[in-house]
Coordinates of C-alpha atoms in Angstrom, one line a residue:
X1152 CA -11.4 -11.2 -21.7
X1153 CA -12.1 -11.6 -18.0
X1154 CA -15.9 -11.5 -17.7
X1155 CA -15.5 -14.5 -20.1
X1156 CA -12.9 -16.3 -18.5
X1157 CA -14.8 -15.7 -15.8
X1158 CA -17.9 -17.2 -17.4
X1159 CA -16.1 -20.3 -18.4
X1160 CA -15.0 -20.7 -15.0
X1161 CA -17.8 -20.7 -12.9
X1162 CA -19.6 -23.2 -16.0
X1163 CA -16.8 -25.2 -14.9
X1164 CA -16.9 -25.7 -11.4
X1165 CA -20.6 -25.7 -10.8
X1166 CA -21.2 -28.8 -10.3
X1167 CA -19.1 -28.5 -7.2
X1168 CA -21.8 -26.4 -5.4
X1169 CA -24.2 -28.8 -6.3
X1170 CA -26.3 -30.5 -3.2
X1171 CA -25.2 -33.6 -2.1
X1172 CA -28.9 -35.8 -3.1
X1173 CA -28.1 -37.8 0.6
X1174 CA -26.1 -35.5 3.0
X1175 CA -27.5 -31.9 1.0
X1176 CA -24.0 -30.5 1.0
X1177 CA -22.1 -29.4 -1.6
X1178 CA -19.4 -31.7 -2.9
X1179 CA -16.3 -29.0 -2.6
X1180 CA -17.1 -29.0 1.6
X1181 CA -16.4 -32.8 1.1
X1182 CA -13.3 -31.9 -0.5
X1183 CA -12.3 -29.3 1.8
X1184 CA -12.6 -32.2 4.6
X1185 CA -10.7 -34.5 2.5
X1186 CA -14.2 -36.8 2.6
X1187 CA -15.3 -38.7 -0.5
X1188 CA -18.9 -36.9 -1.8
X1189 CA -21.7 -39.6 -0.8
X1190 CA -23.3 -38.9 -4.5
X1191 CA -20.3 -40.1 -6.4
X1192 CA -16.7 -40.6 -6.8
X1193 CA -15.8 -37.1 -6.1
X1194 CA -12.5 -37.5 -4.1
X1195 CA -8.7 -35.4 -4.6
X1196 CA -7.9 -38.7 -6.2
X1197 CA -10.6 -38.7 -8.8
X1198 CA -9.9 -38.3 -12.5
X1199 CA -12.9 -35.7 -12.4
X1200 CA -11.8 -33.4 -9.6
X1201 CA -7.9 -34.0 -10.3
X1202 CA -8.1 -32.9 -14.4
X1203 CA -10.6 -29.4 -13.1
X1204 CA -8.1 -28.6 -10.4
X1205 CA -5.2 -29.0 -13.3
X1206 CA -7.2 -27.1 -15.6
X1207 CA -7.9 -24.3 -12.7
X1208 CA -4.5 -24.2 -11.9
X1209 CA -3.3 -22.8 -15.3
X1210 CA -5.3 -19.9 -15.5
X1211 CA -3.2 -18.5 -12.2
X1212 CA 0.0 -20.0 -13.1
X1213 CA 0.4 -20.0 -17.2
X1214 CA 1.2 -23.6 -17.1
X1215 CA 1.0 -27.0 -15.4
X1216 CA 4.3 -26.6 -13.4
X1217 CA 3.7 -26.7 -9.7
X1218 CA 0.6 -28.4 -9.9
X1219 CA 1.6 -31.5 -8.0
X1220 CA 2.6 -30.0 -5.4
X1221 CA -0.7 -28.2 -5.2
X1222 CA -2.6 -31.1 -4.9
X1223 CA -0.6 -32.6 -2.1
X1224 CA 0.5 -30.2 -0.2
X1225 CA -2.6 -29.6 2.2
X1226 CA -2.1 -25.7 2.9
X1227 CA -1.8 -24.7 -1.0
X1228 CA -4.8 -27.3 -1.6
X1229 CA -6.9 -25.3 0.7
X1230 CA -5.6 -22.1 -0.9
X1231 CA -6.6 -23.6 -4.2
X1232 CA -10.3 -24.1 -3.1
X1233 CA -10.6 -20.6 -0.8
X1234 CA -9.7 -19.4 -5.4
X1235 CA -12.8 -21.9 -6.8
X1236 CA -15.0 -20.2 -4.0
X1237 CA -14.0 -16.9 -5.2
X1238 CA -14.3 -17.8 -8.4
X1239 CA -18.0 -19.3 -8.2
X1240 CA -18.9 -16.6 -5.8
X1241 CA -17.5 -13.3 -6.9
X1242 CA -15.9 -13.9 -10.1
X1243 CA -12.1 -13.7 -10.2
X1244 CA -10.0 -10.1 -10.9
X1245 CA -6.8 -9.4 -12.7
X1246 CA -4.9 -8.5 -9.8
X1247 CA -5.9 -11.4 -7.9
X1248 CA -8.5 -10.6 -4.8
X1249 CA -7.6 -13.3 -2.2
X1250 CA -7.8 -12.3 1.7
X1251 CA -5.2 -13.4 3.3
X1252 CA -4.2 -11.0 6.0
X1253 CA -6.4 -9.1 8.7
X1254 CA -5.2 -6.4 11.0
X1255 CA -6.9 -5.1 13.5
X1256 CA -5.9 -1.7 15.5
X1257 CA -6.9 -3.0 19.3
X1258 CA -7.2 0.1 20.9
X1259 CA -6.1 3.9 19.5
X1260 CA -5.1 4.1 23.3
X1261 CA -0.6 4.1 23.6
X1262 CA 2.1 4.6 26.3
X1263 CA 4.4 6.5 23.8
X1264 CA 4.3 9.3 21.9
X1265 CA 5.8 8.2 18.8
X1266 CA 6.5 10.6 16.1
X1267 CA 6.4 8.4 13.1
X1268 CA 3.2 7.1 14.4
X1269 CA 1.3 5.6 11.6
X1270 CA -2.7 5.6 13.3
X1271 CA -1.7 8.7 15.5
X1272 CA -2.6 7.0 18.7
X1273 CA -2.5 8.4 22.1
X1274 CA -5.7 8.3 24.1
X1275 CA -8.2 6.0 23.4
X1276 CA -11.1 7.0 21.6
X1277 CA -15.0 6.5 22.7
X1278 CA -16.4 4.1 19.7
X1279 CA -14.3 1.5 19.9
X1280 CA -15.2 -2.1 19.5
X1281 CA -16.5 -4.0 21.8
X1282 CA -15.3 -7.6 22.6
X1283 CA -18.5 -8.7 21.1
X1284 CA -18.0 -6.6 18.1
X1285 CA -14.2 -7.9 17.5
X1286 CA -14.9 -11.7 18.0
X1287 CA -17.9 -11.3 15.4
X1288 CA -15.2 -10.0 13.0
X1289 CA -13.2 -12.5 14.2
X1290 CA -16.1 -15.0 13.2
X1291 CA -15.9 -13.4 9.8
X1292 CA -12.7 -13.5 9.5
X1293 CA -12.7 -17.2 10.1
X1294 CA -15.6 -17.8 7.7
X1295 CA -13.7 -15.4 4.7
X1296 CA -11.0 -18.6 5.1
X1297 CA -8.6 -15.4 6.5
X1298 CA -5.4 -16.8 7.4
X1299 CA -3.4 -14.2 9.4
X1300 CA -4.8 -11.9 12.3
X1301 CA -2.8 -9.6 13.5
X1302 CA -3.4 -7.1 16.3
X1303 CA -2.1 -3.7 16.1
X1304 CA -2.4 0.0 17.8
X1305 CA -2.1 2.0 19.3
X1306 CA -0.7 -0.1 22.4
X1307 CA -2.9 -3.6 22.3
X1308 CA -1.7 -4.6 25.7
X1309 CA -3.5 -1.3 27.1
X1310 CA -7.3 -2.9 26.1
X1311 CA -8.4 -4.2 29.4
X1312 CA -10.4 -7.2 27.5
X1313 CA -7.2 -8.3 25.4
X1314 CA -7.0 -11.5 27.0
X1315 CA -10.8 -12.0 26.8
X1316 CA -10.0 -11.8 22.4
X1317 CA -6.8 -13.8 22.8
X1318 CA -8.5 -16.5 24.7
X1319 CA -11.3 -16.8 21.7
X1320 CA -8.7 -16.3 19.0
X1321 CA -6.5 -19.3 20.5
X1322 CA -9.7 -21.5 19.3
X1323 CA -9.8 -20.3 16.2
X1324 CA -7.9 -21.9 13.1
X1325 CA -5.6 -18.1 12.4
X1326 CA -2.3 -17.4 12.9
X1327 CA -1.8 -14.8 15.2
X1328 CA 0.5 -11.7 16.1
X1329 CA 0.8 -9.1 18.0
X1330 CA 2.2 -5.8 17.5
X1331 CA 3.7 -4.2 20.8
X1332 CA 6.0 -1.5 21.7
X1333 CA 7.0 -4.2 24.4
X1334 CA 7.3 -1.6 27.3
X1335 CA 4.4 -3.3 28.9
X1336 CA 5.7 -6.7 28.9
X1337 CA 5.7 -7.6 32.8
X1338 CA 5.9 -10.3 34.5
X1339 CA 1.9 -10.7 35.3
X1340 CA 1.8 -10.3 31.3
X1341 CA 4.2 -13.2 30.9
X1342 CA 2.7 -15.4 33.5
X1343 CA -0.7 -15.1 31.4
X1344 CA 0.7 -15.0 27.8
X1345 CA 2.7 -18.2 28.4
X1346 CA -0.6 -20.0 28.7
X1347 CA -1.1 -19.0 25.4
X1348 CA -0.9 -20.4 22.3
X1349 CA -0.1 -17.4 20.5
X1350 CA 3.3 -17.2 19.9
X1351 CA 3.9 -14.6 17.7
X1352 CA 5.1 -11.3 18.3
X1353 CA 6.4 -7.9 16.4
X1354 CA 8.0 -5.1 18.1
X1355 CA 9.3 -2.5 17.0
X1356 CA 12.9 -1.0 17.5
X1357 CA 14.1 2.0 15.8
X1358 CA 17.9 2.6 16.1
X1359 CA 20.0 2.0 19.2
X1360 CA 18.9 3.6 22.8
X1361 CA 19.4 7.4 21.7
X1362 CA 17.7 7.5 18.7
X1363 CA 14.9 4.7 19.5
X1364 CA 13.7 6.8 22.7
X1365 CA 13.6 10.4 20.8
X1366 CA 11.5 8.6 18.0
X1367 CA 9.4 7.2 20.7
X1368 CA 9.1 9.8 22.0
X1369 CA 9.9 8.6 25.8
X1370 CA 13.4 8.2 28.2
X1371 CA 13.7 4.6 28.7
X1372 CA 11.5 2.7 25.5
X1373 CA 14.2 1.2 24.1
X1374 CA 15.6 -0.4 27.6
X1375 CA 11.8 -1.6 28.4
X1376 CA 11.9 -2.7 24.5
X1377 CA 14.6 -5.2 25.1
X1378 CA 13.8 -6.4 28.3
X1379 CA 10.2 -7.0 26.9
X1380 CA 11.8 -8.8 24.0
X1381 CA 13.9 -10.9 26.3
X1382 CA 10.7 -12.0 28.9
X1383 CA 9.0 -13.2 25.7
X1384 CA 12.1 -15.4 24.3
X1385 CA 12.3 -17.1 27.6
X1386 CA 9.0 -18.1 27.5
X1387 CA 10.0 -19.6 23.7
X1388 CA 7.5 -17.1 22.2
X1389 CA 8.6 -15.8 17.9
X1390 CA 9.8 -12.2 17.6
X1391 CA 10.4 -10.3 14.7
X1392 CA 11.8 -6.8 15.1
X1393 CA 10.6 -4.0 12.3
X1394 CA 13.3 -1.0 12.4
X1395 CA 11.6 2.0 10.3
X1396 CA 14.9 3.5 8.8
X1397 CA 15.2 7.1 8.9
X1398 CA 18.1 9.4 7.8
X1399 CA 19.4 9.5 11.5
X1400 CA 19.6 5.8 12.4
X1401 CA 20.5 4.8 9.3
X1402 CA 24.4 3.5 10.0
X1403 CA 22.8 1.5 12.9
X1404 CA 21.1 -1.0 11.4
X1405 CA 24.0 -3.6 11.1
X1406 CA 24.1 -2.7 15.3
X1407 CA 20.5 -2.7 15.6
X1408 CA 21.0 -6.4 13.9
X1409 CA 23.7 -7.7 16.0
X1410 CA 22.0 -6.8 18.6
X1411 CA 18.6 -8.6 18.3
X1412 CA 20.6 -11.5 17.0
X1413 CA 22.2 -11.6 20.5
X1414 CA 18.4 -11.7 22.2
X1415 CA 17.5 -14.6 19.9
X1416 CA 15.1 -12.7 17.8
X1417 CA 13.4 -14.7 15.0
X1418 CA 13.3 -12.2 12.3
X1419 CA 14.6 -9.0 11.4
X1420 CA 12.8 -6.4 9.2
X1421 CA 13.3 -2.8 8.0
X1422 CA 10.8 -0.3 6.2
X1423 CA 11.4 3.2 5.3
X1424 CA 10.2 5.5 7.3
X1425 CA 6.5 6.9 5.1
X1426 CA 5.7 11.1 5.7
X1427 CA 2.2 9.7 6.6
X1428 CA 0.5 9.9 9.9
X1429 CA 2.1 12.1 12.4
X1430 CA 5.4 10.8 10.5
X1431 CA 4.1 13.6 8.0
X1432 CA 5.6 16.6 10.4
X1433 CA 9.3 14.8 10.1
X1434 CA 9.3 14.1 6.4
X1435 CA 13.0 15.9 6.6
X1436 CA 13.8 12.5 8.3
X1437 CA 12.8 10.0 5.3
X1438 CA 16.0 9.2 3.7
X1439 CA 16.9 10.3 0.5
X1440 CA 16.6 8.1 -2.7
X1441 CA 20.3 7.6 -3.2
X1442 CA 20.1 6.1 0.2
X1443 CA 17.3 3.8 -0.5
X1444 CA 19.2 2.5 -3.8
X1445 CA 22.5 1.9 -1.6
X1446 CA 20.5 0.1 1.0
X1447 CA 18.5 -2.3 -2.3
X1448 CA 22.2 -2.9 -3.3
X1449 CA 23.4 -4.0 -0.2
X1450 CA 21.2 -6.2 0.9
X1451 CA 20.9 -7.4 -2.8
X1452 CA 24.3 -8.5 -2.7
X1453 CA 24.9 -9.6 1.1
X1454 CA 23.5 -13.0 2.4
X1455 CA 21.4 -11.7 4.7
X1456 CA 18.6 -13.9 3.4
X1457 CA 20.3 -17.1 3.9
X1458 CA 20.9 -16.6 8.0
X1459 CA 19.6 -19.2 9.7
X1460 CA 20.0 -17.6 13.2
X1461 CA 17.6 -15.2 12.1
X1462 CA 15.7 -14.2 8.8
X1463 CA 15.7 -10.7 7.4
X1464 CA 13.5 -9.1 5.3
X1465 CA 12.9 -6.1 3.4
X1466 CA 10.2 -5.7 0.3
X1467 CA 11.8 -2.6 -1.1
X1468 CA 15.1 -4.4 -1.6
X1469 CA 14.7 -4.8 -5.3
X1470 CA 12.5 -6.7 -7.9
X1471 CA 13.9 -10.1 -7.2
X1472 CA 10.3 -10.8 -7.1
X1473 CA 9.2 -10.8 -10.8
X1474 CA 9.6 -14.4 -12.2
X1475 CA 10.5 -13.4 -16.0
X1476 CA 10.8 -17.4 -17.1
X1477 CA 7.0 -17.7 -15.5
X1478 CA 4.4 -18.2 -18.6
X1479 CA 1.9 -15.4 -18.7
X1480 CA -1.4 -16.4 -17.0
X1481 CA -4.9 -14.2 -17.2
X1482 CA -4.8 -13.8 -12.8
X1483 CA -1.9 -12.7 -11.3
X1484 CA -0.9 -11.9 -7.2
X1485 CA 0.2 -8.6 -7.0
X1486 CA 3.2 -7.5 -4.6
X1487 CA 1.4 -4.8 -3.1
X1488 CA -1.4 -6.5 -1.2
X1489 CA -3.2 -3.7 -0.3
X1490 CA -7.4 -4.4 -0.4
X1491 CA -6.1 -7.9 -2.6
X1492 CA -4.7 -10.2 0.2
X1493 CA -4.9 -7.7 3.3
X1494 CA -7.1 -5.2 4.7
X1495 CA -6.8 -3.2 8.1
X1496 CA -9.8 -2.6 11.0
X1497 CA -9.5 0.4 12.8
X1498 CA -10.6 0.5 16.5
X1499 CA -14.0 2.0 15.5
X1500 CA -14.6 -0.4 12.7
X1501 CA -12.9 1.8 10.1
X1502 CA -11.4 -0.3 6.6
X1503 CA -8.3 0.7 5.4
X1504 CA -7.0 -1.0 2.2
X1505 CA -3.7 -1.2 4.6
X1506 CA -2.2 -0.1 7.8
X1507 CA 0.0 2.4 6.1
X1508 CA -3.1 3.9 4.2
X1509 CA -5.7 6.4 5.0
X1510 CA -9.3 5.2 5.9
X1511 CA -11.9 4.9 4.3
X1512 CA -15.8 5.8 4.6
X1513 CA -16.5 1.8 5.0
X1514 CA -17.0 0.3 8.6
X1515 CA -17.8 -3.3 9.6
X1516 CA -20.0 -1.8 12.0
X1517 CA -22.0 -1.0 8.6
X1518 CA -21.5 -4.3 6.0
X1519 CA -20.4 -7.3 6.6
X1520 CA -16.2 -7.8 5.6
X1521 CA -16.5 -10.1 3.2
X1522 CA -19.2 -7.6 1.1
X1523 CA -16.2 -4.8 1.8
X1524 CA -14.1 -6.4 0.6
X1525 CA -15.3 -7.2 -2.4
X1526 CA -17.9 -4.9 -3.4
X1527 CA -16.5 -1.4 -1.7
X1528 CA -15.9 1.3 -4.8
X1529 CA -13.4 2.6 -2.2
X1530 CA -11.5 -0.3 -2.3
X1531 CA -11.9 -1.0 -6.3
X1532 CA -9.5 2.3 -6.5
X1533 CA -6.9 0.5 -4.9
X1534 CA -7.4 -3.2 -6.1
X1535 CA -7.3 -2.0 -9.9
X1536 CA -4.2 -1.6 -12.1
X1537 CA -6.0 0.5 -15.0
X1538 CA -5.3 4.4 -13.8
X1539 CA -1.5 4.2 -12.1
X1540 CA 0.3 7.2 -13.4
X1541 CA 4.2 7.7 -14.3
X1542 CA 6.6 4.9 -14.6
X1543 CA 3.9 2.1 -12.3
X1544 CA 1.1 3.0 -15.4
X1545 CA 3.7 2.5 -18.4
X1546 CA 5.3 -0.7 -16.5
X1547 CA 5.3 -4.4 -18.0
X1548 CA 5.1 -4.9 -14.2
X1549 CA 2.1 -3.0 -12.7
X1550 CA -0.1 -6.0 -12.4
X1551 CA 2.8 -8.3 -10.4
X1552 CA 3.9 -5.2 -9.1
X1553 CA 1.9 -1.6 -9.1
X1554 CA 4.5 0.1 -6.5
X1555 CA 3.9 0.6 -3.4
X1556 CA 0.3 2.6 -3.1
X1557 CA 0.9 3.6 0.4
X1558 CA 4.6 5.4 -0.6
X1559 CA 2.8 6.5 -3.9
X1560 CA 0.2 8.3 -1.7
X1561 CA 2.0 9.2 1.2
X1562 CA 4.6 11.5 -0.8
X1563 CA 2.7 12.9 -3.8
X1564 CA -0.8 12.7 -2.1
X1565 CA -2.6 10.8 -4.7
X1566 CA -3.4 6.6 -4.8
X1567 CA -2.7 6.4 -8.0
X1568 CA 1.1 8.0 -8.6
X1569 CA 4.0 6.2 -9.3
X1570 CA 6.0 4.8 -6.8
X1571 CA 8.7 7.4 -6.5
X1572 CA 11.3 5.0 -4.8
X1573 CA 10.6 1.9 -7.3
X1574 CA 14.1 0.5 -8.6
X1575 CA 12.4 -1.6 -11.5
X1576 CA 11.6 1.5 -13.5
X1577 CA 15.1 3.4 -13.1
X1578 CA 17.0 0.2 -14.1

C-alpha cells in the first residue's frame, strides 16, 4: 500500500522538480522563496499548486481540516515542502521520517562526575571533531532543512573552540540550545554569550542542594547551578530546567519548581531517571511504577500546563497525545522521534537514533547525514513499527505511539520491547 502511495506521489509532484526553461531551477525553490516560477503561473496562490498542496495534505492528515492554515502560515508551509522533498526524494514511510532535531555531544570532556550520566563523560577523548568537521555537519544540517541544533556533553563550555561553532551557528537559519551543567557560567562567559544570539539554554537540576550535588557527583553544583542560571536570566537569555526524577528527590519536585519559578526560568521539565549509561549502576534509584502512574495522575489533573510564568512539561504524563476524532491517514508522526524527527552526533562522529540510546556503527565522519539518515539498516530497526513486542506490538497506537524505545531498551535490553512504563496499554 505504501510503495504505491508512494508511486502516486512522486507522479504527482514531478513536475515541481522540473527545470525552470529561463532561470534552470526547479519550480518548488521558487515556492520555497515565495517567488512566482518564470515558466508559468506557479505561485502559493495558483489553482495548480494550491489543489496538489490540498491533495498532499490529506495523505498526512486524513482529511482537509487544517489545511488553510498550512498554506498561510509560513513555518508549517515550509514544513509542508521539506514532506514533498522527501517524498520526491526518498519516498515517504509509515512512521513519518522528517528531521527535525540534531544534537550534537560537543565534547565527552565534564567538570562533574554525574552518576546518572547518560554519554558517561569525564575526560575528553582523542577523535573528536574538529571545528571544521562540526560546521560541515552544521552545513548539512542546514541543507537537510534541520530545524533545531542542540549542543550537548559532556560539558560544552569545556571545548576551547565553542565560541568559534557558536559564532558560525548564529548565521545559520537553526534554533539553537545549549545543554550546560551551568557551573561554568562566569562572568567572561557572560560578557561573550550576551553578544550572542543564541538564547536558548537547558540545565539541568536534580532535587534541592543535598540530593542535586550527590547526583552530580560534586560539593557545591547545585549553588554554581543557580547562580549560572541567574547570570543567564539577567542577560534575558531562555532557560528550561530538566529534573531527572529519581526515587530520592521525588517529594521535591513541587520545591524544585517553586524555586526555578523564583529565578524566572522559562520552562520546567521532568524525565525519569533511565538505568542506561553509568545511570545503569543506580537502577535501585529509578522509581517504581506505582510512582510513575501517581506522578501521570498528577500532573494529568493539576494545571500545570496552563502557567504562564513558566511552562511545564513531561512526555510520560499520559496519552493525551492520541487525537481519537483525527481521520486515519496512510503517514503518521510518531511520539517517539527517535531516528524519525531527531538523531544525536557523538563527539567522534558517532549516530545515535537518540541521546538516551546506544550508538551505533554509523559515523558522519563516514556518509554523509542525510544518507544516515535515511538509508542506515541500523537506524531502519528503530524507525519501523513492524517487530515491537508485548503490549507496544498488539497496540492500536504503536504507529502514533511505539513507547518509548530508549526505556524499552534501557530496562529489558532489547529495541524492540514494550515500553514497560506505558499507561495507554494498562488502561
Amino acid at each position: 500500500m505504501i510503495n504505491n502511495i508512494n508511486k502516486r506521489i512522486q507522479e504527482e509532484i514531478s513536475f515541481l522538480y522540473e527545470p525552470c526553461e529561463e532561470c534552470g531551477q526547479p519550480i518548488i525553490e521558487h515556492l520555497k522563496k515565495g517567488e512566482v516560477c518564470c515558466s508559468g503561473p506557479y505561485t502559493l496562490n495558483s489553482n495548480v499548486i494550491k489543489d496538489l498542496l490540498k491533495k498532499f495534505w490529506i495523505y498526512f492528515n486524513g482529511s482537509l481540516d487544517g489545511v488553510e492554515e498550512v498554506l498561510h502560515d509560513k513555518y508549517l508551509f515550509g514544513s509542508l515542502l521539506r514532506l514533498i522533498d522527501i517524498a520526491y526524494k526518498w519516498g515517504l514511510q509509515n512512521p513519518l521520517i522528517i528531521p527535525t532535531t540534531v544534537k550534537w555531544e560537543a565534547t565527552h570532556s565534564c567538570n562533574l562526575n554525574c552518576k546518572h550520566c547518560l554519554a558517561n563523560a569525564g575526560c575528553k577523548i582523542d577523535n573528536e571533531l574538529s571545528c571544521s568537521e562540526v560546521i560541515d555537519l552544521i552545513d548539512q544540517c542546514v541543507d537537510l532543512g534541520i530545524q533545531n541544533f542542540g549542543i550537548l556533553g559532556g560539558e560544552p563550555l569545556l571545548r576551547a573552540d565553542i565560541f568559534d561553532i557558536i559564532e558560525y551557528l548564529e548565521k545559520c537559519p537553526l534554533n539553537v540550545t545549549i545543554s550546560t551543567n551551568a557551573t561554568l557560567i562566569d562572568d567572561s562567559f557572560i560578557e561573550r554569550i550576551s553578544k550572542s544570539k543564541i538564547r536558548s539554554f537547558s540545565v539541568s537540576v536534580d532535587g534541592l542542594e543535598c540530593e542535586h550535588d550527590y547526583l552530580r557527583g560534586k560539593k557545591g553544583s547545585f549553588n554554581k547551578a543557580l547562580d549560572g542560571i541567574k547570570r543567564l536570566k539577567r542577560i534575558n537569555k531562555r532557560v528550561s530546567v530538566l529534573m531527572v526524577v529519581t526515587r530520592q528527590n521525588i517529594n521535591q519536585i513541587y520545591d524544585v519548581m517553586s524555586e526555578m519559578k523564583k529565578l524566572g526560568v522559562n520552562k520546567f521539565g521532568i524525565n525519569d531517571l533511565l538505568p542506561f549509561g553509568r545511570g545503569k549502576d543506580i537502577e535501585e534509584y529509578c522509581i517504581t511504577q506505582e510512582q510513575y502512574e501517581e506522578l501521570a495522575a498528577e500532573f494529568k489533573t493539576r494545571n500545570l500546563y496552563s502557567d504562564t510564568e513558566m511552562m511545564f512539561t513531561w512526555t510520560g504524563a499520559g496519552s493525551s497525545f492520541i487525537n481519537k476524532e483525527k481521520p486515519e491517514s496512510p503517514f503518521t508522526l510518531s511520539k517517539c522521534g527517535a531516528a524519525l524527527t531527531e538523531l544525536t552526533v557523538g563527539s567522534e562522529g558517532t549516530i545515535r537514533a537518540c541521546a538516551f540510546l546506544p550508538k551505533s556503527n554509523e559515523n558522519i565522519r563516514n556518509e554523509k547525514l542525510e544518507n544516515i539518515w535515511f538509508n542506515s539498516l541500523e537506524l531502519k530497526k528503530y524507525q519501523s513499527r513492524d517487530n515491537l513486542e508485548g503490549q507496544c506490538g498488539s497496540c492500536k497506537h504503536r504507529i502514533a505511539c511505539s513507547g518509548c524505545r530508549a526505556r524499552a531498551e534501557a530496562y529489558t535490553g532489547k529495541i524492540n520491547s514494550e515500553d514497560p512504563r506505558c499507561l495507554i496499554g494498562r488502561n
